[in-house]
Structures are given as C-alpha cells and as structure tokens.
Short mmCIF file of C-alpha atoms and ligand atoms in Angstrom, two decimals:
data_model
loop_
_atom_site.label_atom_id
_atom_site.label_comp_id
_atom_site.label_asym_id
_atom_site.label_seq_id
_atom_site.Cartn_x
_atom_site.Cartn_y
_atom_site.Cartn_z
CA MET A 18 -9.04 14.21 18.85
CA ASN A 19 -8.97 10.15 17.61
CA TYR A 20 -11.32 7.68 16.39
CA GLU A 21 -12.55 6.66 19.60
CA TYR A 22 -15.80 4.49 21.15
CA ARG A 23 -18.39 6.56 22.69
CA ASP A 24 -21.31 4.11 23.94
CA GLY A 25 -20.22 1.41 22.22
CA GLN A 26 -20.21 2.91 18.54
CA LEU A 27 -17.04 4.04 17.02
CA ALA A 28 -16.89 7.99 16.53
CA VAL A 29 -14.75 10.18 15.65
CA GLU A 30 -15.43 14.44 15.93
CA GLY A 31 -18.76 14.59 16.27
CA VAL A 32 -20.26 11.24 14.10
CA SER A 33 -20.05 7.86 14.62
CA LEU A 34 -18.71 5.06 11.75
CA ALA A 35 -22.10 3.09 11.79
CA SER A 36 -24.30 6.47 10.22
CA ILE A 37 -21.92 7.31 7.82
CA ALA A 38 -21.87 3.63 6.75
CA ALA A 39 -25.84 3.65 6.92
CA SER A 40 -26.10 6.96 4.60
CA SER A 41 -23.62 5.73 2.72
CA GLY A 42 -22.47 2.45 2.22
CA THR A 43 -19.63 0.33 2.23
CA PRO A 44 -16.48 -0.33 2.10
CA THR A 45 -16.50 4.37 2.39
CA TYR A 46 -13.12 5.50 3.00
CA VAL A 47 -13.94 7.85 5.74
CA TYR A 48 -11.81 10.68 6.88
CA SER A 49 -11.48 13.64 9.74
CA ALA A 50 -10.73 16.89 8.88
CA GLY A 51 -10.35 18.01 12.31
CA MET A 52 -6.82 15.01 12.71
CA ILE A 53 -6.11 16.85 9.41
CA ARG A 54 -5.20 20.15 10.24
CA GLU A 55 -4.48 18.58 13.72
CA ARG A 56 -0.76 16.98 12.46
CA TYR A 57 -0.50 19.60 9.18
CA LEU A 58 -0.69 22.94 12.11
CA ALA A 59 2.18 20.57 14.44
CA TYR A 60 4.50 20.66 11.36
CA GLU A 61 3.38 24.42 10.60
CA ALA A 62 4.05 24.30 15.27
CA ALA A 63 7.32 23.24 14.27
CA PHE A 64 8.91 26.04 11.99
CA ALA A 65 7.23 28.97 13.47
CA GLY A 66 9.40 31.73 13.48
CA MET A 67 11.77 30.71 10.52
CA PRO A 68 11.43 30.67 6.60
CA HIS A 69 9.44 27.42 5.62
CA GLN A 70 6.74 26.10 3.28
CA VAL A 71 4.79 22.61 4.72
CA CYS A 72 4.47 20.95 0.87
CA TYR A 73 1.53 17.84 1.41
CA ALA A 74 2.52 15.50 -0.39
CA VAL A 75 -0.77 15.11 -2.84
CA LYS A 76 0.14 11.50 -3.82
CA ALA A 77 -0.83 10.00 -0.12
CA ASN A 78 -4.81 11.10 -0.29
CA SER A 79 -5.13 13.37 -3.35
CA ASN A 80 -8.71 13.84 -2.82
CA LEU A 81 -9.91 17.38 -3.44
CA ALA A 82 -11.93 17.86 -0.16
CA VAL A 83 -8.75 16.81 1.94
CA LEU A 84 -6.84 19.22 -0.63
CA ALA A 85 -9.14 21.72 0.24
CA THR A 86 -8.86 21.03 3.91
CA LEU A 87 -4.71 21.97 2.85
CA ALA A 88 -4.98 24.20 0.86
CA ARG A 89 -7.15 26.54 4.25
CA LEU A 90 -4.84 26.38 6.36
CA GLY A 91 -2.32 27.75 3.54
CA ALA A 92 -1.04 24.95 2.79
CA GLY A 93 1.16 24.15 0.16
CA PHE A 94 1.43 20.71 -2.19
CA ASP A 95 4.19 18.39 -3.52
CA ILE A 96 3.08 17.13 -6.35
CA VAL A 97 4.59 14.39 -8.36
CA SER A 98 2.40 14.84 -11.97
CA GLY A 99 0.57 17.13 -13.94
CA GLY A 100 -2.51 15.68 -12.66
CA GLU A 101 -1.58 16.64 -8.97
CA LEU A 102 -1.01 20.11 -10.32
CA PHE A 103 -4.64 19.82 -11.81
CA ARG A 104 -6.17 18.36 -8.78
CA VAL A 105 -4.71 21.29 -5.84
CA LEU A 106 -5.44 23.86 -8.63
CA LYS A 107 -9.02 22.93 -8.17
CA ALA A 108 -9.50 22.64 -4.75
CA GLY A 109 -8.14 26.22 -4.46
CA GLY A 110 -3.75 25.56 -3.98
CA ASN A 111 -1.72 28.23 -4.16
CA PRO A 112 0.55 27.03 -7.27
CA ALA A 113 3.43 30.11 -5.96
CA THR A 114 3.93 26.74 -2.75
CA VAL A 115 3.69 23.90 -5.25
CA VAL A 116 6.79 21.94 -5.57
CA PHE A 117 7.02 18.97 -8.42
CA SER A 118 9.35 16.12 -7.63
CA GLY A 119 9.59 12.57 -8.98
CA VAL A 120 12.33 11.38 -11.10
CA GLY A 121 9.91 11.34 -15.46
CA LYS A 122 8.43 14.54 -15.93
CA THR A 123 7.17 14.53 -19.29
CA PRO A 124 7.45 18.55 -21.30
CA GLU A 125 3.90 18.71 -20.88
CA GLU A 126 3.70 18.20 -17.26
CA ILE A 127 6.38 20.30 -16.64
CA ARG A 128 5.63 23.58 -19.66
CA PHE A 129 1.66 22.95 -17.45
CA ALA A 130 3.80 23.29 -13.85
CA LEU A 131 5.18 26.59 -15.36
CA GLU A 132 2.37 27.97 -17.06
CA HIS A 133 0.88 28.30 -13.26
CA GLY A 134 3.75 29.57 -11.76
CA VAL A 135 5.34 26.52 -10.28
CA HIS A 136 7.06 27.51 -6.80
CA SER A 137 10.37 25.04 -8.11
CA PHE A 138 10.81 21.73 -9.28
CA ASN A 139 13.04 19.10 -7.97
CA CYS A 140 14.68 17.75 -10.54
CA GLU A 141 16.56 14.05 -11.03
CA SER A 142 18.85 13.56 -13.74
CA TYR A 143 20.68 15.08 -16.25
CA ALA A 144 18.18 14.43 -18.62
CA GLU A 145 15.98 16.15 -16.54
CA ILE A 146 17.25 19.29 -16.30
CA ASP A 147 17.91 19.67 -19.98
CA VAL A 148 14.29 19.00 -20.73
CA LEU A 149 13.44 21.81 -18.31
CA ASN A 150 16.06 24.01 -19.78
CA HIS A 151 14.81 23.41 -22.53
CA THR A 152 10.89 23.92 -21.68
CA ALA A 153 11.36 26.76 -19.50
CA GLY A 154 12.68 28.42 -22.66
CA LEU A 155 9.84 27.51 -25.28
CA CYS A 156 7.74 29.00 -22.67
CA GLY A 157 9.70 32.15 -21.89
CA LYS A 158 10.23 31.29 -18.39
CA VAL A 159 13.19 30.77 -15.77
CA ALA A 160 12.58 28.08 -13.91
CA HIS A 161 13.71 27.69 -10.18
CA ILE A 162 15.04 23.44 -9.32
CA GLY A 163 16.94 22.76 -7.46
CA LEU A 164 18.39 18.88 -7.66
CA ARG A 165 16.92 15.80 -5.24
CA VAL A 166 20.37 14.43 -4.01
CA ASN A 167 20.49 10.73 -3.20
CA PRO A 168 23.10 10.70 0.23
CA ASN A 169 22.61 6.43 0.22
CA VAL A 170 21.44 6.81 3.45
CA ASN A 171 19.26 3.58 4.11
CA PRO A 172 15.50 5.24 5.75
CA ILE A 173 15.40 1.61 7.27
CA THR A 174 11.70 0.88 6.11
CA HIS A 175 10.22 -1.73 2.97
CA GLU A 176 12.67 -2.00 0.25
CA TYR A 177 9.95 -0.73 -1.66
CA ILE A 178 9.49 2.79 -0.54
CA SER A 179 13.12 3.35 0.74
CA THR A 180 14.22 5.87 -1.70
CA GLY A 181 17.41 7.50 -0.24
CA LEU A 182 19.60 4.64 -1.81
CA ARG A 183 22.14 4.35 -4.32
CA GLU A 184 20.03 1.48 -5.85
CA ASN A 185 17.10 3.15 -5.99
CA LYS A 186 16.21 5.30 -8.95
CA PHE A 187 15.68 8.61 -7.71
CA GLY A 188 18.05 11.51 -6.82
CA ILE A 189 21.32 11.79 -8.28
CA ASP A 190 24.32 10.25 -6.82
CA SER A 191 26.03 12.35 -3.96
CA SER A 192 29.57 11.85 -6.14
CA ALA A 193 28.49 13.75 -8.71
CA ILE A 194 26.27 16.27 -7.34
CA ASP A 195 28.11 19.15 -7.66
CA ALA A 196 29.36 18.36 -11.18
CA ALA A 197 25.21 18.67 -11.85
CA TYR A 198 24.69 21.37 -10.13
CA GLU A 199 27.20 23.27 -12.46
CA HIS A 200 25.63 21.94 -14.90
CA ALA A 201 22.34 23.07 -13.91
CA ALA A 202 23.84 26.91 -13.07
CA SER A 203 25.11 26.99 -16.40
CA GLN A 204 21.54 26.95 -18.25
CA PRO A 205 20.12 29.96 -19.38
CA HIS A 206 16.40 28.98 -18.47
CA LEU A 207 17.49 27.47 -15.22
CA ARG A 208 17.76 29.15 -11.38
CA VAL A 209 19.17 26.83 -8.87
CA THR A 210 17.49 27.99 -5.49
CA GLY A 211 17.15 24.55 -4.13
CA VAL A 212 18.77 21.71 -2.92
CA SER A 213 16.35 18.55 -1.89
CA CYS A 214 15.83 14.52 -0.95
CA HIS A 215 13.08 12.05 0.44
CA ILE A 216 15.37 8.65 1.56
CA GLY A 217 12.61 6.81 2.28
CA SER A 218 8.75 6.52 3.38
CA GLN A 219 7.04 5.50 7.42
CA MET A 220 10.39 6.14 9.14
CA LEU A 221 10.43 5.27 12.58
CA ASP A 222 13.45 6.22 13.70
CA PRO A 223 14.14 9.76 11.61
CA SER A 224 17.44 9.76 12.62
CA PRO A 225 18.10 8.45 8.67
CA MET A 226 16.94 11.61 8.37
CA VAL A 227 18.27 13.86 10.08
CA GLU A 228 22.37 12.35 9.03
CA ALA A 229 20.59 12.95 5.41
CA VAL A 230 20.02 16.48 6.09
CA ASP A 231 23.03 17.54 7.30
CA ARG A 232 24.44 16.12 4.38
CA LEU A 233 22.03 18.99 3.09
CA VAL A 234 22.89 21.63 4.11
CA THR A 235 27.09 21.35 4.14
CA LEU A 236 25.96 20.99 0.40
CA ALA A 237 23.93 24.22 0.15
CA LEU A 238 26.50 25.99 2.04
CA ARG A 239 29.51 24.62 -0.70
CA LEU A 240 26.79 25.73 -3.34
CA GLN A 241 26.09 29.04 -2.37
CA ALA A 242 30.41 29.33 -2.10
CA LYS A 243 30.03 28.82 -5.17
CA GLY A 244 28.10 31.75 -5.55
CA MET A 245 24.59 30.02 -6.70
CA PRO A 246 22.22 31.57 -5.48
CA ILE A 247 20.24 28.25 -2.99
CA ASP A 248 17.32 30.15 -0.99
CA HIS A 249 15.56 26.93 0.64
CA LEU A 250 16.38 23.65 1.54
CA ASP A 251 13.60 20.64 0.74
CA LEU A 252 13.60 17.74 3.09
CA GLY A 253 11.17 15.54 1.59
CA GLY A 254 8.93 13.66 3.35
CA GLY A 255 8.76 10.08 5.42
CA LEU A 256 7.69 10.61 9.07
CA GLY A 257 6.73 6.95 10.07
CA VAL A 258 2.86 6.58 11.83
CA GLN A 259 1.00 4.77 13.62
CA TYR A 260 0.08 1.01 12.12
CA GLN A 261 0.85 -1.51 14.95
CA PRO A 262 -1.41 -0.50 18.71
CA ASN A 263 1.56 -0.38 19.92
CA GLU A 264 3.47 0.48 18.08
CA SER A 265 5.51 3.86 19.04
CA THR A 266 6.10 6.14 16.32
CA PRO A 267 8.29 9.69 15.82
CA SER A 268 6.13 12.50 17.30
CA ILE A 269 6.18 15.70 14.31
CA THR A 270 7.37 18.01 16.77
CA SER A 271 10.62 16.45 18.16
CA SER A 272 11.29 14.35 14.89
CA LEU A 273 11.45 18.54 13.17
CA ALA A 274 12.88 20.51 16.50
CA ALA A 275 16.29 17.71 15.22
CA LEU A 276 16.06 19.22 11.31
CA ARG A 277 15.24 22.94 12.50
CA ALA A 278 18.29 22.93 14.75
CA LEU A 279 20.51 21.71 11.32
CA VAL A 280 18.42 24.11 9.67
CA GLU A 281 17.85 27.21 10.77
CA PRO A 282 21.58 28.25 11.39
CA THR A 283 21.79 28.51 7.88
CA GLY A 284 19.10 31.35 7.00
CA LEU A 285 17.34 29.09 4.47
CA LYS A 286 13.85 28.48 4.27
CA ALA A 287 13.10 25.05 4.61
CA VAL A 288 10.81 23.31 3.03
CA VAL A 289 8.89 19.72 4.11
CA GLU A 290 7.00 16.95 2.19
CA PRO A 291 4.71 15.29 4.77
CA GLY A 292 1.62 12.70 3.13
CA ARG A 293 1.67 9.83 5.15
CA SER A 294 2.37 11.62 8.82
CA ILE A 295 -1.08 14.11 8.28
CA VAL A 296 -3.42 11.58 6.35
CA ALA A 297 -2.92 8.19 8.50
CA GLU A 298 -4.28 8.53 11.04
CA ALA A 299 -7.28 10.36 10.15
CA GLY A 300 -8.65 7.76 8.06
CA VAL A 301 -10.64 4.31 8.42
CA LEU A 302 -11.96 2.21 5.29
CA LEU A 303 -15.22 1.57 6.43
CA THR A 304 -16.36 -2.38 5.27
CA ARG A 305 -18.84 -4.70 5.96
CA VAL A 306 -18.83 -8.51 6.72
CA LEU A 307 -20.39 -10.60 3.86
CA TYR A 308 -19.87 -14.31 5.15
CA ARG A 309 -18.05 -15.98 7.49
CA LYS A 310 -16.46 -19.79 5.83
CA ASN A 311 -14.41 -22.25 7.86
CA ASN A 312 -11.97 -24.48 5.70
CA GLY A 313 -10.14 -27.29 6.84
CA GLY A 314 -10.38 -25.45 9.87
CA LYS A 315 -9.35 -22.15 9.39
CA GLU A 316 -11.87 -18.99 9.27
CA PHE A 317 -12.54 -16.42 7.03
CA VAL A 318 -14.06 -13.58 7.82
CA ILE A 319 -15.01 -12.42 3.83
CA VAL A 320 -15.49 -8.72 4.67
CA ASP A 321 -17.14 -6.17 1.06
CA ALA A 322 -13.73 -3.74 0.31
CA ALA A 323 -10.20 -6.09 -1.05
CA MET A 324 -6.87 -5.60 -2.38
CA ASN A 325 -8.47 -2.97 -4.94
CA ASP A 326 -9.91 -0.58 -2.77
CA LEU A 327 -6.68 -1.15 -0.08
CA ILE A 328 -3.94 -2.56 -1.86
CA ARG A 329 -1.04 -2.10 1.03
CA PRO A 330 -1.69 -5.54 2.65
CA SER A 331 -1.06 -7.36 -0.41
CA LEU A 332 1.54 -5.58 -1.45
CA TYR A 333 3.92 -4.41 1.39
CA LYS A 334 2.18 -6.88 4.04
CA ALA A 335 1.46 -4.20 6.07
CA PHE A 336 -0.29 -4.30 8.73
CA HIS A 337 -3.77 -2.32 9.75
CA ASP A 338 -5.62 -2.94 12.92
CA ILE A 339 -9.16 -3.41 11.55
CA VAL A 340 -11.30 -3.20 15.03
CA PRO A 341 -15.53 -3.92 15.20
CA VAL A 342 -17.38 -0.37 14.36
CA SER A 343 -19.58 -0.95 17.29
CA THR A 344 -18.40 -3.06 20.70
CA LEU A 345 -19.16 -6.87 20.80
CA ASN A 346 -20.01 -8.68 23.43
CA ARG A 347 -18.96 -12.03 22.14
CA PRO A 348 -15.91 -15.29 22.28
CA HIS A 349 -12.90 -14.19 20.32
CA MET A 350 -11.80 -15.77 18.01
CA GLN A 351 -8.35 -16.42 15.41
CA VAL A 352 -10.01 -15.16 11.43
CA ASP A 353 -8.30 -14.32 7.98
CA ILE A 354 -10.40 -10.65 6.79
CA VAL A 355 -10.11 -10.72 2.90
CA GLY A 356 -11.87 -8.97 0.34
CA PRO A 357 -13.84 -10.54 -2.67
CA VAL A 358 -11.12 -10.18 -5.25
CA CYS A 359 -10.47 -13.74 -7.35
CA GLU A 360 -6.60 -13.83 -5.60
CA SER A 361 -4.90 -15.84 -2.70
CA GLY A 362 -2.95 -12.43 -2.45
CA ASP A 363 -6.52 -10.85 -1.75
CA TRP A 364 -6.48 -10.14 2.04
CA LEU A 365 -6.63 -7.33 4.64
CA ALA A 366 -5.47 -9.31 7.77
CA LYS A 367 -3.68 -12.63 8.81
CA SER A 368 -4.62 -13.95 12.27
CA ARG A 369 -6.56 -12.49 13.88
CA THR A 370 -7.77 -12.46 16.96
CA LEU A 371 -11.21 -10.46 17.01
CA PRO A 372 -15.18 -11.21 18.56
CA GLU A 373 -17.09 -13.30 16.42
CA LEU A 374 -18.44 -12.00 13.18
CA ALA A 375 -21.72 -12.35 12.00
CA SER A 376 -22.81 -11.13 8.36
CA GLY A 377 -23.59 -7.61 8.39
CA ASP A 378 -20.87 -6.41 11.07
CA LEU A 379 -19.41 -3.11 10.42
CA LEU A 380 -15.48 -3.30 10.42
CA ALA A 381 -13.13 -0.51 10.09
CA VAL A 382 -9.87 -0.36 9.04
CA LYS A 383 -7.33 1.62 10.47
CA THR A 384 -4.44 4.22 9.82
CA ALA A 385 -6.24 4.17 6.21
CA GLY A 386 -6.16 7.76 5.43
CA ALA A 387 -3.09 7.80 3.36
CA TYR A 388 -2.00 5.57 -0.10
CA GLY A 389 -5.01 3.71 0.75
CA PHE A 390 -7.93 4.72 -1.72
CA GLY A 391 -4.88 6.39 -4.19
CA MET A 392 -3.73 3.00 -4.90
CA SER A 393 -7.43 1.48 -5.04
CA SER A 394 -7.87 0.05 -9.13
CA ASN A 395 -10.30 -1.67 -10.84
CA TYR A 396 -9.74 -5.32 -10.09
CA ASN A 397 -12.06 -7.18 -11.08
CA SER A 398 -14.16 -4.24 -12.74
CA ARG A 399 -15.39 -3.65 -8.68
CA GLY A 400 -15.68 0.24 -8.46
CA ARG A 401 -13.76 2.39 -6.42
CA ALA A 402 -15.11 3.23 -2.72
CA ALA A 403 -16.74 5.96 -1.63
CA GLU A 404 -14.87 8.75 0.27
CA VAL A 405 -16.60 11.25 2.39
CA LEU A 406 -14.96 13.50 5.15
CA ILE A 407 -15.92 14.18 8.49
CA ASP A 408 -15.61 17.50 10.09
CA GLY A 409 -16.72 18.87 13.14
CA ALA A 410 -20.51 17.21 13.95
CA ALA A 411 -21.35 17.06 10.51
CA PHE A 412 -19.80 15.10 7.87
CA GLN A 413 -20.78 15.37 3.70
CA LEU A 414 -19.58 12.51 1.31
CA VAL A 415 -16.96 14.09 -1.48
CA ARG A 416 -16.36 11.13 -3.61
CA ALA A 417 -18.99 9.05 -4.42
CA ARG A 418 -19.48 5.27 -4.98
CA GLU A 419 -18.22 4.34 -8.08
CA SER A 420 -20.76 3.21 -10.77
CA TRP A 421 -21.08 0.44 -13.32
CA ASP A 422 -21.27 3.18 -15.70
CA ASP A 423 -18.61 4.85 -14.44
CA LEU A 424 -16.81 1.62 -15.05
CA LEU A 425 -17.03 1.42 -18.76
CA ARG A 426 -16.18 5.60 -19.37
CA GLY A 427 -13.95 6.02 -22.17
CA GLU A 428 -14.57 2.27 -23.30
CA CYS A 429 -16.30 1.39 -27.05
CA LEU A 430 -17.41 -1.62 -28.60
CA PRO A 431 -14.94 -2.55 -31.50
N1 LLP B 27 8.05 13.15 -1.19
C1 LLP B 27 8.42 12.52 -2.39
C2 LLP B 27 8.93 12.59 -3.07
C3 LLP B 27 7.79 11.39 -2.36
O1 LLP B 27 8.87 10.48 -2.91
C4 LLP B 27 6.83 10.94 -1.13
C5 LLP B 27 6.96 9.54 -1.15
C6 LLP B 27 6.29 11.77 -0.52
C7 LLP B 27 7.44 12.89 -0.36
C8 LLP B 27 5.58 10.95 0.86
O2 LLP B 27 6.80 10.41 2.30
P1 LLP B 27 5.47 10.60 3.02
O3 LLP B 27 5.62 11.85 4.47
O4 LLP B 27 4.39 9.96 3.44
O5 LLP B 27 6.57 9.55 3.63
N2 LLP B 27 2.90 3.59 -1.11
C9 LLP B 27 3.67 3.75 -0.52
C10 LLP B 27 4.13 4.58 0.21
C11 LLP B 27 5.30 5.55 -0.89
C12 LLP B 27 5.85 6.39 -0.77
C13 LLP B 27 6.58 7.44 -1.82
N3 LLP B 27 6.61 9.12 -1.54
C14 LLP B 27 2.27 3.53 1.00
O6 LLP B 27 1.60 2.53 1.44
O7 LLP B 27 2.97 3.01 2.04
#
C-alpha cells in the first residue's frame, strides 16, 4: 500500500487526494489508516512468539484518530507528557501499556500517570528518581521504573535528533548507571523493572541501535545478578524512513530481527517505541499553489502551506519530496517552494525540478505523517491545518481546520 498515481491522480487506498482537497480545502494533512496498520503490524510480526510490547511514540503524530487506529490493534504508547497520556486515554488506549519517557516530567504529570496505572516510567536523572519515589509515596503506589541509559553511541543522524551521546541532555551516563540503579532500588516506593535507551531518530543504518542494545542486555543481566527484578528492555525508537526518492532505508523486519536476536535469549520482554517509522510515510501535506513569482531570475512557487504547518525543512533543512496531485504534462522548471510566512526561512523545498506550476495546482508534500502537524504552530496567526484520515474507500475529517476564533481561545483584552 502506498501513495501512487491512478488515472493521472495521486491516490492512496481507495481515495484520490484531489477529492479530499475539494471537500476539506488546503493545507490539509492526509493520513492512510491502512499504511499505519501495515507498519504497526510489521513491528508486531517481528516480535511474534516472544514477550514484547510495541509502544507507539505519540509525539510523532498525536491525532486522536491515529491513536485510536493503533489502540484498536492493541498498541501500547510511549508518552512524554501528561497531555499525551490524556490523548491516549481519550483514544481508548490501555494505560497498562504506556511507558512514560522524557527528561522533565512534573510531579503533577507523574501523579496523573500513577493514578491511571501506566506500565512504567523511563527515568532520566537522580533528581527525577527522588521525585518519582516521593510522588508514588504520596499516592500510596509503587512506581515501576527503568533508567534510561545514555550509552554514548553515535546514531549518525541530524545533531538535533541525536540523543545517545554524552553531550546530549538525555539519559544517565553509562559510567554512573549502576550507582543510579542501586539508588533507585533502595527507594521504598519504586520497583526497578526495566532498562531503557533511545539513541536518536531517523537512523538509516540500524547498527548503532544494535550496539546500544547489546550494552543494554549486558547491563540488564548484571542488574538481575544483583537481585534487581528487571523484566523488560526498552529499546527506544529511531528507525529511519524514506524522504529522498531513492534513499535506501532499513526495513522494519530486518532491523528488528537483529535486535530480537540480542533480546530473545535473555527471556526479557522487549519494548520498542517507534514513531516515525509507523506514521511518516502514511501521511502527506496537501497544499495549493497561490502564486508564481520570478525574483531576478529565481523562480518561486508560493503555496498555502508554510513553516508553521511543516517546520522540518526550516528547522532541520529536511528534504520532503513534493509532487503534483495530478500528473501535469508541462515543461519542467527549477523552483523554490515557499509559504506565505514572513521569514526567508519559510521554505518547503529548494531548487526542485517540477512541471511548470500555476495558481490553483495542488501539490502533495510527502512523508509528512510524522513530526508534521504535531510540530505546527499558529505563527503569523495562521490557523493550524485540517487533518483527514483515509480508511479503505472512505475518508473522514479527523481535525477541523482552525478558525480565527480558535486563534483567540483563552486570550482577553486588558
Ligand atoms: N522514544 C523516545 C524517548 C524519543 O525521544 C523518540 C523521539 C522516540 C521514541 C521516537 O523516535 P522515532 O521512532 O520517531 O524516531 N522532530 C524530529 C524528531 C524528534 C524525535 C524525538 N524523539 C523530526 O522531525 O525529525
């Protein structure tokens, strides 16, 4: 299943994108439920026959309909805030399958998670261990925790999304991890049941993950030998997806086979936290051409989506393939595709060769299902885009486009 041209129209499952633009307008994020299920089930299949829990990383795309699609398949969830847990609960997710990650959980968020009985917390510092213990005591609960190890392994990705190096703020340095476990294990309201890591995102080569998991296994066995009740290994997320048309990406199945080979002999439960590899390719951002403009010989195509809708190109210089929604038999030209926001950094693509575009043409920004809508903002007082979910031959508006009244919600005159 994929986005492909049928009779000259870009379509996925049984729906053409032009029909969505006609009914929901632009800019609109479009997601394929079928593709999301397919990717999730590839994770499930990779661990079939051994104890495991696939915890979808909510931050990648937290739309309720996306979460509900996964919850109905029995997915677990990786969350990094109370707000994400609130969404998971509203989507029908089971809190007993939720792992709570992140470097800055507040006591209120911890309490909310404890009250709902989340599976475990991935804890990232001594200070957090103490707050977790104290909060669990106040709630009359025992919190199940794992410590997130910073294994100092280079994930070979963009510096902003590398998390497993000593210079990154994440995890507890491997040289201090045993002492941190001893400290956690001595707290009355904590039970140390896990070991976790997440070294980075958009990894096109899974071998750094294999190296990190190898270290995780050694640590888990050492802690078990000290009598700690370790029962799961959380391997994090991070598998890369195809952004460039001819980029070769690791398959979910083969990458996980290498990780499974390390974990299965331990008898421990494998937890994974994939985000991007489940939703990125399942989503596109639909946008319409507003104007063409030539500035001193440089061709610009101004579209109605902007950096506030999809910040990845501006923030990471990320490449997203952009294609016309209808095949256009026109001469090709080189253009920059830019949005209406008042910043030169507001671009979606630079120096792309595309058929000559005209006002009203529809474009699809591909591989936009992860870290697209979730990172969008109201900059320049632009309402956030609509979101549509396709499932088979049907599609549904799963988030209405924000109105001008929505922009003012919570504000008042002095
Ligand atoms: N687990 C933890 C603890 C994480 O921090 C992340 C992502 C994941 C799992 C999911 O990783 P994934 O499978 O999606 O690679 N905004 C950036 C990506 C930031 C990733 C942050 N952490 C982007 O647009 O590329």
